[in-house]
PDB file of C-alpha atoms in Angstrom:
ATOM      1  CA  UNK Y   1      13.221 -34.408 -25.475  1.00 55.00           C
ATOM      2  CA  UNK Y   2      13.098 -30.628 -25.772  1.00 60.00           C
ATOM      3  CA  UNK Y   3       9.415 -30.254 -24.879  1.00 62.00           C
ATOM      4  CA  UNK Y   4       9.647 -32.094 -21.538  1.00 56.00           C
ATOM      5  CA  UNK Y   5      12.805 -30.164 -20.696  1.00 49.00           C
ATOM      6  CA  UNK Y   6      11.139 -26.836 -21.477  1.00 48.00           C
ATOM      7  CA  UNK Y   7       8.068 -27.839 -19.491  1.00 50.00           C
ATOM      8  CA  UNK Y   8      10.191 -28.747 -16.472  1.00 53.00           C
ATOM      9  CA  UNK Y   9      12.125 -25.498 -16.746  1.00 50.00           C
ATOM     10  CA  UNK Y  10       8.913 -23.473 -16.974  1.00 55.00           C
ATOM     11  CA  UNK Y  11       7.426 -25.193 -13.949  1.00 58.00           C
ATOM     12  CA  UNK Y  12      10.573 -24.683 -11.871  1.00 54.00           C
ATOM     13  CA  UNK Y  13      10.655 -20.981 -12.778  1.00 52.00           C
ATOM     14  CA  UNK Y  14       7.006 -20.635 -11.822  1.00 51.00           C
ATOM     15  CA  UNK Y  15       7.582 -22.216  -8.424  1.00 48.00           C
ATOM     16  CA  UNK Y  16      10.760 -20.259  -7.758  1.00 45.00           C
ATOM     17  CA  UNK Y  17       9.019 -16.924  -8.416  1.00 42.00           C
ATOM     18  CA  UNK Y  18       6.101 -18.010  -6.207  1.00 42.00           C
ATOM     19  CA  UNK Y  19       8.583 -18.952  -3.477  1.00 43.00           C
ATOM     20  CA  UNK Y  20      10.263 -15.538  -3.704  1.00 44.00           C
ATOM     21  CA  UNK Y  21       6.895 -13.827  -3.425  1.00 42.00           C
ATOM     22  CA  UNK Y  22       6.001 -15.978  -0.437  1.00 53.00           C
ATOM     23  CA  UNK Y  23       9.268 -14.978   1.239  1.00 91.00           C
ATOM     24  CA  UNK Y  24       8.486 -11.289   0.783  1.00 90.00           C
ATOM     25  CA  UNK Y  25       4.988 -11.881   2.090  1.00 94.00           C
ATOM     26  CA  UNK Y  26       6.412 -13.674   5.141  1.00 96.00           C
ATOM     27  CA  UNK Y  27       8.767 -10.757   5.758  1.00 95.00           C
ATOM     28  CA  UNK Y  28       5.863  -8.322   5.588  1.00 95.00           C
ATOM     29  CA  UNK Y  29       3.840 -10.494   7.981  1.00 96.00           C
ATOM     30  CA  UNK Y  30       6.807 -10.510  10.385  1.00 96.00           C
ATOM     31  CA  UNK Y  31       6.969  -6.701  10.200  1.00 96.00           C
ATOM     32  CA  UNK Y  32       3.239  -6.427  10.830  1.00 96.00           C
ATOM     33  CA  UNK Y  33       3.347  -8.769  13.826  1.00 96.00           C
ATOM     34  CA  UNK Y  34       6.426  -7.072  15.252  1.00 97.00           C
ATOM     35  CA  UNK Y  35       4.827  -3.645  14.985  1.00 97.00           C
ATOM     36  CA  UNK Y  36       1.754  -4.945  16.793  1.00 97.00           C
ATOM     37  CA  UNK Y  37       3.957  -6.188  19.652  1.00 97.00           C
ATOM     38  CA  UNK Y  38       5.907  -2.909  19.813  1.00 97.00           C
ATOM     39  CA  UNK Y  39       2.723  -0.856  20.050  1.00 97.00           C
ATOM     40  CA  UNK Y  40       1.127  -3.021  22.753  1.00 97.00           C
ATOM     41  CA  UNK Y  41       3.899  -4.197  25.049  1.00 96.00           C
ATOM     42  CA  UNK Y  42       5.172  -2.582  28.209  1.00 96.00           C
ATOM     43  CA  UNK Y  43       8.099  -4.997  28.452  1.00 97.00           C
ATOM     44  CA  UNK Y  44      11.426  -3.633  27.196  1.00 97.00           C
ATOM     45  CA  UNK Y  45      12.860  -7.071  26.418  1.00 97.00           C
ATOM     46  CA  UNK Y  46       9.797  -8.068  24.409  1.00 98.00           C
ATOM     47  CA  UNK Y  47       9.912  -4.771  22.499  1.00 97.00           C
ATOM     48  CA  UNK Y  48      13.598  -5.049  21.636  1.00 97.00           C
ATOM     49  CA  UNK Y  49      13.131  -8.676  20.573  1.00 98.00           C
ATOM     50  CA  UNK Y  50      10.254  -7.671  18.272  1.00 98.00           C
ATOM     51  CA  UNK Y  51      12.315  -4.813  16.837  1.00 98.00           C
ATOM     52  CA  UNK Y  52      15.209  -7.181  16.182  1.00 97.00           C
ATOM     53  CA  UNK Y  53      12.872  -9.539  14.334  1.00 97.00           C
ATOM     54  CA  UNK Y  54      11.480  -6.604  12.377  1.00 98.00           C
ATOM     55  CA  UNK Y  55      14.980  -5.469  11.407  1.00 98.00           C
ATOM     56  CA  UNK Y  56      15.867  -8.963  10.142  1.00 97.00           C
ATOM     57  CA  UNK Y  57      12.618  -9.175   8.158  1.00 97.00           C
ATOM     58  CA  UNK Y  58      13.175  -5.735   6.619  1.00 97.00           C
ATOM     59  CA  UNK Y  59      16.760  -6.600   5.684  1.00 97.00           C
ATOM     60  CA  UNK Y  60      15.543  -9.805   4.058  1.00 97.00           C
ATOM     61  CA  UNK Y  61      12.714  -7.958   2.291  1.00 96.00           C
ATOM     62  CA  UNK Y  62      15.277  -5.591   0.806  1.00 95.00           C
ATOM     63  CA  UNK Y  63      16.762  -8.536  -1.107  1.00 94.00           C
ATOM     64  CA  UNK Y  64      13.346  -9.374  -2.617  1.00 93.00           C
ATOM     65  CA  UNK Y  65      11.361  -7.776  -5.393  1.00 90.00           C
ATOM     66  CA  UNK Y  66       7.650  -6.978  -5.023  1.00 92.00           C
ATOM     67  CA  UNK Y  67       5.368  -8.577  -7.595  1.00 91.00           C
ATOM     68  CA  UNK Y  68       4.561  -5.147  -9.001  1.00 90.00           C
ATOM     69  CA  UNK Y  69       8.248  -4.628  -9.868  1.00 91.00           C
ATOM     70  CA  UNK Y  70       8.943  -8.091 -11.323  1.00 90.00           C
ATOM     71  CA  UNK Y  71      10.977  -7.781 -14.507  1.00 90.00           C
ATOM     72  CA  UNK Y  72      12.334  -4.343 -13.636  1.00 90.00           C
ATOM     73  CA  UNK Y  73      16.116  -3.978 -13.826  1.00 91.00           C
ATOM     74  CA  UNK Y  74      17.834  -3.778 -10.439  1.00 88.00           C
ATOM     75  CA  UNK Y  75      19.012  -0.244 -11.192  1.00 89.00           C
ATOM     76  CA  UNK Y  76      15.592   1.064 -12.252  1.00 93.00           C
ATOM     77  CA  UNK Y  77      14.159   4.081 -10.464  1.00 93.00           C
ATOM     78  CA  UNK Y  78      11.250   2.053  -9.085  1.00 94.00           C
ATOM     79  CA  UNK Y  79      13.467  -0.682  -7.608  1.00 94.00           C
ATOM     80  CA  UNK Y  80      15.743   1.975  -6.113  1.00 94.00           C
ATOM     81  CA  UNK Y  81      12.655   3.642  -4.631  1.00 95.00           C
ATOM     82  CA  UNK Y  82      11.588   0.297  -3.115  1.00 95.00           C
ATOM     83  CA  UNK Y  83      15.047  -0.120  -1.573  1.00 95.00           C
ATOM     84  CA  UNK Y  84      14.934   3.452  -0.260  1.00 96.00           C
ATOM     85  CA  UNK Y  85      11.579   2.708   1.382  1.00 96.00           C
ATOM     86  CA  UNK Y  86      13.000  -0.388   3.084  1.00 97.00           C
ATOM     87  CA  UNK Y  87      16.086   1.598   4.127  1.00 97.00           C
ATOM     88  CA  UNK Y  88      13.903   4.284   5.736  1.00 98.00           C
ATOM     89  CA  UNK Y  89      11.965   1.535   7.516  1.00 97.00           C
ATOM     90  CA  UNK Y  90      15.192   0.028   8.877  1.00 98.00           C
ATOM     91  CA  UNK Y  91      16.427   3.463   9.970  1.00 98.00           C
ATOM     92  CA  UNK Y  92      13.180   4.104  11.847  1.00 98.00           C
ATOM     93  CA  UNK Y  93      13.320   0.653  13.462  1.00 98.00           C
ATOM     94  CA  UNK Y  94      16.790   1.620  14.711  1.00 98.00           C
ATOM     95  CA  UNK Y  95      15.440   4.879  16.170  1.00 98.00           C
ATOM     96  CA  UNK Y  96      12.669   3.021  17.984  1.00 98.00           C
ATOM     97  CA  UNK Y  97      15.111   0.369  19.196  1.00 98.00           C
ATOM     98  CA  UNK Y  98      17.480   2.985  20.594  1.00 98.00           C
ATOM     99  CA  UNK Y  99      14.634   4.459  22.645  1.00 98.00           C
ATOM    100  CA  UNK Y 100      13.562   1.010  23.815  1.00 97.00           C
ATOM    101  CA  UNK Y 101      17.138   0.181  24.833  1.00 97.00           C
ATOM    102  CA  UNK Y 102      17.148   3.374  26.911  1.00 97.00           C
ATOM    103  CA  UNK Y 103      13.934   2.095  28.565  1.00 96.00           C
ATOM    104  CA  UNK Y 104      11.914   4.974  27.064  1.00 97.00           C
ATOM    105  CA  UNK Y 105       8.998   2.795  25.972  1.00 97.00           C
ATOM    106  CA  UNK Y 106       6.529   5.666  25.600  1.00 97.00           C
ATOM    107  CA  UNK Y 107       8.954   7.491  23.322  1.00 97.00           C
ATOM    108  CA  UNK Y 108       9.590   4.274  21.407  1.00 97.00           C
ATOM    109  CA  UNK Y 109       5.870   3.767  20.860  1.00 97.00           C
ATOM    110  CA  UNK Y 110       5.493   7.357  19.674  1.00 97.00           C
ATOM    111  CA  UNK Y 111       8.343   6.899  17.188  1.00 97.00           C
ATOM    112  CA  UNK Y 112       6.926   3.511  16.135  1.00 97.00           C
ATOM    113  CA  UNK Y 113       3.874   5.300  14.752  1.00 97.00           C
ATOM    114  CA  UNK Y 114       6.180   6.597  12.012  1.00 97.00           C
ATOM    115  CA  UNK Y 115       6.708   2.986  10.964  1.00 97.00           C
ATOM    116  CA  UNK Y 116       3.026   2.861  10.084  1.00 95.00           C
ATOM    117  CA  UNK Y 117       3.392   5.993   7.947  1.00 96.00           C
ATOM    118  CA  UNK Y 118       6.383   4.495   6.127  1.00 96.00           C
ATOM    119  CA  UNK Y 119       4.462   1.256   5.569  1.00 95.00           C
ATOM    120  CA  UNK Y 120       1.363   3.017   4.277  1.00 95.00           C
ATOM    121  CA  UNK Y 121       3.197   5.263   1.842  1.00 95.00           C
ATOM    122  CA  UNK Y 122       5.237   2.384   0.429  1.00 93.00           C
ATOM    123  CA  UNK Y 123       2.263   0.039   0.153  1.00 92.00           C
ATOM    124  CA  UNK Y 124       0.571   2.629  -2.057  1.00 91.00           C
ATOM    125  CA  UNK Y 125       3.552   2.523  -4.403  1.00 89.00           C
ATOM    126  CA  UNK Y 126       4.509  -1.134  -4.461  1.00 88.00           C
ATOM    127  CA  UNK Y 127       1.560  -3.249  -3.482  1.00 85.00           C
TER     128      UNK Y 127
END
């Protein structure tokens, strides 16, 4: 009785951690696609919609843990650094969105380039 129960528990834990990783990967894909739209569009509504989707994905990603940090306590320096990276991403999305709302699309695109810098520096740490 114990062996089948342990096997079922192990399998469910394996699938739940894979599902959490897939969610983080989906959030990162949403951020990537949104950034692509922001950099290419000349339509304010499309840009603000993409930025809204990016903000939601970043907020969801903040609740996840990258595979590299699995097993780390929530208050560890590395997890706090991951959260700080996501927070800086959200703050920059807000800056870009404010410019887009003001119909300053060129300024928004210029500020959106900083999103790439934030992404690149955090991927080096956590990917």
